[in-house]
PDB file of C-alpha atoms in Angstrom:
ATOM      1  CA  GLY H 920      94.484 137.804 105.750  1.00  0.00           C
ATOM      2  CA  ASP H 921      96.471 136.642 102.771  1.00  0.00           C
ATOM      3  CA  SER H 922      94.987 133.741 100.823  1.00  0.00           C
ATOM      4  CA  VAL H 923      95.160 131.756  97.592  1.00  0.00           C
ATOM      5  CA  THR H 924      92.215 130.323  95.669  1.00  0.00           C
ATOM      6  CA  GLN H 925      92.640 127.637  93.025  1.00  0.00           C
ATOM      7  CA  MET H 926      90.164 126.043  90.680  1.00  0.00           C
ATOM      8  CA  GLU H 927      88.802 122.792  91.991  1.00  0.00           C
ATOM      9  CA  GLY H 928      89.833 119.560  90.380  1.00  0.00           C
ATOM     10  CA  PRO H 929      90.216 117.075  89.193  1.00  0.00           C
ATOM     11  CA  VAL H 930      91.132 118.322  85.749  1.00  0.00           C
ATOM     12  CA  THR H 931      91.086 115.496  83.223  1.00  0.00           C
ATOM     13  CA  LEU H 932      92.725 115.993  79.819  1.00  0.00           C
ATOM     14  CA  SER H 933      93.863 113.969  76.873  1.00  0.00           C
ATOM     15  CA  GLU H 934      97.538 113.970  75.961  1.00  0.00           C
ATOM     16  CA  GLU H 935      98.582 117.039  73.945  1.00  0.00           C
ATOM     17  CA  ALA H 936      95.621 119.112  75.160  1.00  0.00           C
ATOM     18  CA  PHE H 937      96.035 122.680  76.414  1.00  0.00           C
ATOM     19  CA  LEU H 938      96.097 123.152  80.160  1.00  0.00           C
ATOM     20  CA  THR H 939      94.970 126.078  82.289  1.00  0.00           C
ATOM     21  CA  ILE H 940      94.743 125.959  86.067  1.00  0.00           C
ATOM     22  CA  ASN H 941      93.361 129.167  87.542  1.00  0.00           C
ATOM     23  CA  CYS H 942      94.843 130.792  90.618  1.00  0.00           C
ATOM     24  CA  THR H 943      93.872 134.065  92.264  1.00  0.00           C
ATOM     25  CA  TYR H 944      95.251 135.586  95.417  1.00  0.00           C
ATOM     26  CA  THR H 945      94.534 138.131  98.115  1.00  0.00           C
ATOM     27  CA  ALA H 946      97.494 139.827  99.725  1.00  0.00           C
ATOM     28  CA  THR H 947      98.648 143.057 101.269  1.00  0.00           C
ATOM     29  CA  GLY H 948     101.836 144.373  99.768  1.00  0.00           C
ATOM     30  CA  TYR H 949     103.605 142.703  96.865  1.00  0.00           C
ATOM     31  CA  PRO H 950     103.981 138.963  97.368  1.00  0.00           C
ATOM     32  CA  SER H 951     106.059 136.555  95.329  1.00  0.00           C
ATOM     33  CA  LEU H 952     103.997 133.848  93.625  1.00  0.00           C
ATOM     34  CA  PHE H 953     104.826 130.186  93.096  1.00  0.00           C
ATOM     35  CA  TRP H 954     103.552 127.020  91.514  1.00  0.00           C
ATOM     36  CA  TYR H 955     104.525 123.749  93.150  1.00  0.00           C
ATOM     37  CA  VAL H 956     103.934 120.256  91.771  1.00  0.00           C
ATOM     38  CA  GLN H 957     103.421 117.072  93.766  1.00  0.00           C
ATOM     39  CA  TYR H 958     103.843 113.782  91.926  1.00  0.00           C
ATOM     40  CA  PRO H 959     102.244 110.678  93.464  1.00  0.00           C
ATOM     41  CA  GLY H 960     103.999 109.594  96.649  1.00  0.00           C
ATOM     42  CA  GLU H 961     106.433 112.499  96.618  1.00  0.00           C
ATOM     43  CA  GLY H 962     106.929 115.850  98.280  1.00  0.00           C
ATOM     44  CA  LEU H 963     106.317 119.222  96.674  1.00  0.00           C
ATOM     45  CA  GLN H 964     108.735 120.527  94.070  1.00  0.00           C
ATOM     46  CA  LEU H 965     109.021 124.123  92.968  1.00  0.00           C
ATOM     47  CA  LEU H 966     107.795 124.350  89.365  1.00  0.00           C
ATOM     48  CA  LEU H 967     108.097 128.084  88.681  1.00  0.00           C
ATOM     49  CA  LYS H 968     107.939 131.447  90.361  1.00  0.00           C
ATOM     50  CA  ALA H 969     107.465 135.169  89.739  1.00  0.00           C
ATOM     51  CA  THR H 970     108.541 137.902  92.097  1.00  0.00           C
ATOM     52  CA  LYS H 971     106.926 141.050  90.683  1.00  0.00           C
ATOM     53  CA  ALA H 972     104.047 142.226  88.526  1.00  0.00           C
ATOM     54  CA  ASP H 973     104.164 141.207  84.839  1.00  0.00           C
ATOM     55  CA  ASP H 974     106.954 138.686  85.481  1.00  0.00           C
ATOM     56  CA  LYS H 975     106.484 135.387  83.674  1.00  0.00           C
ATOM     57  CA  GLY H 976     107.749 132.240  85.330  1.00  0.00           C
ATOM     58  CA  SER H 977     108.410 129.219  83.128  1.00  0.00           C
ATOM     59  CA  ASN H 978     109.762 125.683  83.457  1.00  0.00           C
ATOM     60  CA  LYS H 979     109.270 122.332  81.674  1.00  0.00           C
ATOM     61  CA  GLY H 980     106.816 123.918  79.208  1.00  0.00           C
ATOM     62  CA  PHE H 981     104.655 125.417  81.974  1.00  0.00           C
ATOM     63  CA  GLU H 982     104.149 129.170  82.216  1.00  0.00           C
ATOM     64  CA  ALA H 983     102.426 131.615  84.548  1.00  0.00           C
ATOM     65  CA  THR H 984     102.285 135.414  84.484  1.00  0.00           C
ATOM     66  CA  TYR H 985     101.981 137.572  87.595  1.00  0.00           C
ATOM     67  CA  ARG H 986      98.940 139.796  86.927  1.00  0.00           C
ATOM     68  CA  LYS H 987      98.609 142.416  89.620  1.00  0.00           C
ATOM     69  CA  GLU H 988      95.524 144.051  88.089  1.00  0.00           C
ATOM     70  CA  THR H 989      93.541 140.814  88.265  1.00  0.00           C
ATOM     71  CA  THR H 990      95.472 139.350  91.252  1.00  0.00           C
ATOM     72  CA  SER H 991      95.996 136.163  89.281  1.00  0.00           C
ATOM     73  CA  PHE H 992      98.774 133.685  88.483  1.00  0.00           C
ATOM     74  CA  HIS H 993      97.213 131.114  86.157  1.00  0.00           C
ATOM     75  CA  LEU H 994      99.260 128.072  85.163  1.00  0.00           C
ATOM     76  CA  GLU H 995      99.320 127.102  81.467  1.00  0.00           C
ATOM     77  CA  LYS H 996     100.900 124.473  79.270  1.00  0.00           C
ATOM     78  CA  GLY H 997     100.408 124.161  75.546  1.00  0.00           C
ATOM     79  CA  SER H 998     100.557 120.366  75.253  1.00  0.00           C
ATOM     80  CA  VAL H 999     100.306 118.147  78.319  1.00  0.00           C
ATOM     81  CA  GLN H1000     101.816 114.692  78.668  1.00  0.00           C
ATOM     82  CA  VAL H1001     100.796 111.696  80.762  1.00  0.00           C
ATOM     83  CA  SER H1002     103.856 112.386  82.922  1.00  0.00           C
ATOM     84  CA  ASP H1003     102.342 115.767  83.922  1.00  0.00           C
ATOM     85  CA  SER H1004      99.677 113.970  85.976  1.00  0.00           C
ATOM     86  CA  ALA H1005     100.130 115.349  89.485  1.00  0.00           C
ATOM     87  CA  VAL H1006      98.679 117.774  92.020  1.00  0.00           C
ATOM     88  CA  TYR H1007      99.513 121.431  91.414  1.00  0.00           C
ATOM     89  CA  PHE H1008      99.614 124.007  94.194  1.00  0.00           C
ATOM     90  CA  CYS H1009      99.597 127.766  93.797  1.00  0.00           C
ATOM     91  CA  ALA H1010     101.274 129.663  96.638  1.00  0.00           C
ATOM     92  CA  LEU H1011     102.219 133.157  97.680  1.00  0.00           C
ATOM     93  CA  SER H1012     105.035 134.348  99.868  1.00  0.00           C
ATOM     94  CA  ALA H1013     103.841 136.692 102.595  1.00  0.00           C
ATOM     95  CA  LEU H1014     106.165 138.729 104.731  1.00  0.00           C
ATOM     96  CA  GLY H1015     105.765 138.112 108.438  1.00  0.00           C
ATOM     97  CA  ASP H1016     108.107 138.547 111.417  1.00  0.00           C
ATOM     98  CA  GLY H1017     111.210 138.855 109.269  1.00  0.00           C
ATOM     99  CA  TYR H1018     110.667 135.815 107.107  1.00  0.00           C
ATOM    100  CA  ASN H1019     108.587 134.886 104.109  1.00  0.00           C
ATOM    101  CA  LYS H1020     105.781 132.460 104.890  1.00  0.00           C
ATOM    102  CA  LEU H1021     104.314 130.390 102.074  1.00  0.00           C
ATOM    103  CA  ILE H1022     100.518 130.288 101.906  1.00  0.00           C
ATOM    104  CA  PHE H1023      99.096 127.542  99.709  1.00  0.00           C
ATOM    105  CA  GLY H1024      95.933 127.006  97.749  1.00  0.00           C
ATOM    106  CA  ALA H1025      93.996 123.755  98.156  1.00  0.00           C
ATOM    107  CA  GLY H1026      95.684 122.117  95.156  1.00  0.00           C
ATOM    108  CA  THR H1027      94.356 120.979  91.779  1.00  0.00           C
ATOM    109  CA  ARG H1028      94.720 117.391  90.656  1.00  0.00           C
ATOM    110  CA  LEU H1029      95.550 116.907  86.968  1.00  0.00           C
ATOM    111  CA  ALA H1030      95.007 113.573  85.255  1.00  0.00           C
ATOM    112  CA  VAL H1031      96.274 113.210  81.676  1.00  0.00           C
ATOM    113  CA  HIS H1032      95.149 110.205  79.632  1.00  0.00           C
ATOM    114  CA  PRO H1033      96.866 108.787  76.541  1.00  0.00           C
TER     115      PRO H1033
ATOM    116  CA  GLU E 497     122.732 116.143  97.239  1.00  0.00           C
ATOM    117  CA  ALA E 498     120.781 119.019  98.805  1.00  0.00           C
ATOM    118  CA  GLN E 499     117.741 117.596 100.483  1.00  0.00           C
ATOM    119  CA  VAL E 500     115.274 117.512 103.343  1.00  0.00           C
ATOM    120  CA  THR E 501     114.991 114.048 104.887  1.00  0.00           C
ATOM    121  CA  GLN E 502     111.968 112.958 106.878  1.00  0.00           C
ATOM    122  CA  ASN E 503     111.460 109.727 108.772  1.00  0.00           C
ATOM    123  CA  PRO E 504     109.490 107.575 108.859  1.00  0.00           C
ATOM    124  CA  ARG E 505     107.641 107.669 105.515  1.00  0.00           C
ATOM    125  CA  TYR E 506     104.679 105.758 106.906  1.00  0.00           C
ATOM    126  CA  LEU E 507     103.501 105.349 110.479  1.00  0.00           C
ATOM    127  CA  ILE E 508     100.444 103.738 112.023  1.00  0.00           C
ATOM    128  CA  THR E 509      99.992 104.296 115.742  1.00  0.00           C
ATOM    129  CA  VAL E 510      97.339 104.164 118.451  1.00  0.00           C
ATOM    130  CA  THR E 511      95.641 107.047 120.197  1.00  0.00           C
ATOM    131  CA  GLY E 512      97.717 108.487 123.014  1.00  0.00           C
ATOM    132  CA  LYS E 513     101.057 106.878 122.178  1.00  0.00           C
ATOM    133  CA  LYS E 514     103.733 109.569 121.898  1.00  0.00           C
ATOM    134  CA  LEU E 515     105.609 109.734 118.614  1.00  0.00           C
ATOM    135  CA  THR E 516     108.285 111.824 116.911  1.00  0.00           C
ATOM    136  CA  VAL E 517     108.723 112.504 113.204  1.00  0.00           C
ATOM    137  CA  THR E 518     112.262 113.541 112.372  1.00  0.00           C
ATOM    138  CA  CYS E 519     113.341 116.132 109.815  1.00  0.00           C
ATOM    139  CA  SER E 520     116.883 116.969 108.768  1.00  0.00           C
ATOM    140  CA  GLN E 521     118.281 119.304 106.088  1.00  0.00           C
ATOM    141  CA  ASN E 522     121.822 119.588 104.727  1.00  0.00           C
ATOM    142  CA  MET E 523     121.618 123.036 103.113  1.00  0.00           C
ATOM    143  CA  ASN E 524     122.436 125.187 106.159  1.00  0.00           C
ATOM    144  CA  HIS E 525     118.980 126.761 105.939  1.00  0.00           C
ATOM    145  CA  GLU E 526     117.927 129.024 108.810  1.00  0.00           C
ATOM    146  CA  TYR E 527     114.214 128.525 108.314  1.00  0.00           C
ATOM    147  CA  MET E 528     112.349 125.242 108.812  1.00  0.00           C
ATOM    148  CA  SER E 529     108.674 124.502 108.933  1.00  0.00           C
ATOM    149  CA  TRP E 530     106.142 121.699 109.336  1.00  0.00           C
ATOM    150  CA  TYR E 531     102.960 121.443 107.263  1.00  0.00           C
ATOM    151  CA  ARG E 532     100.092 119.030 107.217  1.00  0.00           C
ATOM    152  CA  GLN E 533      98.226 118.222 104.030  1.00  0.00           C
ATOM    153  CA  ASP E 534      94.571 117.250 104.082  1.00  0.00           C
ATOM    154  CA  PRO E 535      92.201 116.745 101.131  1.00  0.00           C
ATOM    155  CA  GLY E 536      90.560 119.984 100.044  1.00  0.00           C
ATOM    156  CA  LEU E 537      92.553 122.066 102.535  1.00  0.00           C
ATOM    157  CA  GLY E 538      95.928 122.281 100.854  1.00  0.00           C
ATOM    158  CA  LEU E 539      98.935 122.638 103.135  1.00  0.00           C
ATOM    159  CA  ARG E 540      98.554 124.243 106.538  1.00  0.00           C
ATOM    160  CA  GLN E 541     101.492 125.341 108.620  1.00  0.00           C
ATOM    161  CA  ILE E 542     101.873 123.699 112.039  1.00  0.00           C
ATOM    162  CA  TYR E 543     105.063 125.236 113.454  1.00  0.00           C
ATOM    163  CA  TYR E 544     108.071 127.028 112.108  1.00  0.00           C
ATOM    164  CA  SER E 545     111.554 127.957 113.240  1.00  0.00           C
ATOM    165  CA  MET E 546     113.645 130.895 112.111  1.00  0.00           C
ATOM    166  CA  ASN E 547     116.849 129.590 113.668  1.00  0.00           C
ATOM    167  CA  VAL E 548     118.270 127.485 116.494  1.00  0.00           C
ATOM    168  CA  GLU E 549     116.165 127.763 119.670  1.00  0.00           C
ATOM    169  CA  VAL E 550     113.643 130.019 117.880  1.00  0.00           C
ATOM    170  CA  THR E 551     110.261 128.415 117.189  1.00  0.00           C
ATOM    171  CA  ASP E 552     106.722 129.705 116.794  1.00  0.00           C
ATOM    172  CA  LYS E 553     103.208 128.506 116.113  1.00  0.00           C
ATOM    173  CA  GLY E 554     101.754 128.347 112.651  1.00  0.00           C
ATOM    174  CA  ASP E 555      98.088 128.114 111.771  1.00  0.00           C
ATOM    175  CA  VAL E 556      97.254 124.710 113.295  1.00  0.00           C
ATOM    176  CA  PRO E 557      99.648 124.085 116.250  1.00  0.00           C
ATOM    177  CA  GLU E 558      97.254 122.349 118.653  1.00  0.00           C
ATOM    178  CA  GLY E 559      98.435 118.882 119.654  1.00  0.00           C
ATOM    179  CA  TYR E 560     101.984 119.324 118.326  1.00  0.00           C
ATOM    180  CA  LYS E 561     105.380 120.311 119.697  1.00  0.00           C
ATOM    181  CA  VAL E 562     108.680 121.056 118.007  1.00  0.00           C
ATOM    182  CA  SER E 563     112.259 121.753 119.011  1.00  0.00           C
ATOM    183  CA  ARG E 564     115.274 123.256 117.222  1.00  0.00           C
ATOM    184  CA  LYS E 565     118.406 122.375 119.164  1.00  0.00           C
ATOM    185  CA  GLU E 566     120.575 122.131 116.048  1.00  0.00           C
ATOM    186  CA  LYS E 567     120.324 124.032 112.798  1.00  0.00           C
ATOM    187  CA  ARG E 568     119.874 120.950 110.647  1.00  0.00           C
ATOM    188  CA  ASN E 569     117.169 119.145 112.687  1.00  0.00           C
ATOM    189  CA  PHE E 570     113.548 120.066 113.375  1.00  0.00           C
ATOM    190  CA  PRO E 571     111.570 117.151 114.869  1.00  0.00           C
ATOM    191  CA  LEU E 572     107.777 117.164 115.154  1.00  0.00           C
ATOM    192  CA  ILE E 573     106.430 115.658 118.376  1.00  0.00           C
ATOM    193  CA  LEU E 574     102.924 114.408 119.014  1.00  0.00           C
ATOM    194  CA  GLU E 575     102.672 113.896 122.779  1.00  0.00           C
ATOM    195  CA  SER E 576      99.234 112.247 122.690  1.00  0.00           C
ATOM    196  CA  PRO E 577      98.137 111.609 119.106  1.00  0.00           C
ATOM    197  CA  SER E 578      94.445 111.578 118.239  1.00  0.00           C
ATOM    198  CA  PRO E 579      92.624 110.335 115.109  1.00  0.00           C
ATOM    199  CA  ASN E 580      92.140 113.904 113.827  1.00  0.00           C
ATOM    200  CA  GLN E 581      95.922 114.099 113.440  1.00  0.00           C
ATOM    201  CA  THR E 582      95.802 111.438 110.760  1.00  0.00           C
ATOM    202  CA  SER E 583      97.325 113.295 107.839  1.00  0.00           C
ATOM    203  CA  LEU E 584     100.241 113.672 105.453  1.00  0.00           C
ATOM    204  CA  TYR E 585     103.032 115.734 106.994  1.00  0.00           C
ATOM    205  CA  PHE E 586     105.763 117.661 105.232  1.00  0.00           C
ATOM    206  CA  CYS E 587     108.873 119.318 106.531  1.00  0.00           C
ATOM    207  CA  ALA E 588     110.316 122.223 104.530  1.00  0.00           C
ATOM    208  CA  SER E 589     113.339 124.477 104.764  1.00  0.00           C
ATOM    209  CA  SER E 590     114.697 127.623 103.155  1.00  0.00           C
ATOM    210  CA  PHE E 591     117.043 130.499 103.626  1.00  0.00           C
ATOM    211  CA  ARG E 592     115.376 133.213 105.654  1.00  0.00           C
ATOM    212  CA  GLN E 593     113.908 135.283 102.862  1.00  0.00           C
ATOM    213  CA  ALA E 594     112.627 132.243 100.932  1.00  0.00           C
ATOM    214  CA  LEU E 595     112.704 134.163  97.662  1.00  0.00           C
ATOM    215  CA  GLY E 596     113.517 130.915  95.876  1.00  0.00           C
ATOM    216  CA  GLY E 597     110.787 128.981  97.586  1.00  0.00           C
ATOM    217  CA  TYR E 598     111.055 126.102  99.994  1.00  0.00           C
ATOM    218  CA  THR E 599     112.675 122.658  99.729  1.00  0.00           C
ATOM    219  CA  PHE E 600     110.291 119.946 100.885  1.00  0.00           C
ATOM    220  CA  GLY E 601     110.840 116.503 102.326  1.00  0.00           C
ATOM    221  CA  SER E 602     109.106 113.465 100.825  1.00  0.00           C
ATOM    222  CA  GLY E 603     106.404 113.389 103.462  1.00  0.00           C
ATOM    223  CA  THR E 604     105.252 111.219 106.362  1.00  0.00           C
ATOM    224  CA  ARG E 605     101.863 109.563 106.147  1.00  0.00           C
ATOM    225  CA  LEU E 606     100.556 109.190 109.697  1.00  0.00           C
ATOM    226  CA  THR E 607      97.508 107.158 110.673  1.00  0.00           C
ATOM    227  CA  VAL E 608      96.226 107.314 114.257  1.00  0.00           C
ATOM    228  CA  VAL E 609      93.717 104.605 115.164  1.00  0.00           C
TER     229      VAL E 609
END
């Protein structure tokens, strides 16, 4: 079945460091891909998305490119801030029974230190 | 403000005592879903609903019930909670095709002792 695999955390970085969180997926068909962010004590918020191959999603300095050839959707940011500390979830949207079901990876915790 | 509202935020209960977690959305979304979040497992779908009076099992439905009598509400019912249902629960909603992703509630942290 469809699945998402994320790099294990935690990822610990100093402020202004470069961030990469790896995400690969397995899916039949052509899913949409998402990154969600969960700040402490809050629900998940959509960070960015891409709906077809070679699309680049971007928001708040984060970027991810839909790579069909490598079935990947890695999250990157050029210079992280302490306020980026959160759990990041990669997800794909799989078609089933007339609706799109979101399938999530296990999440990657990011801790950014001053 | 467009939102998904869950209540309560925190709940501690004893094994076997029936409880209900409420979920309400004000965006006229057709689709609603419940997830549980456990360390190392990400989010797993419990139940979902594609519209009023239409519900179906997700990946981990055992021990849970849902109902969808109104479009805006989708309560999660635990008839006889057990300690392995201790978890963080999220309600989410979207329009049917979910191309823009889901809107999530703030979560309910449930502890069953």
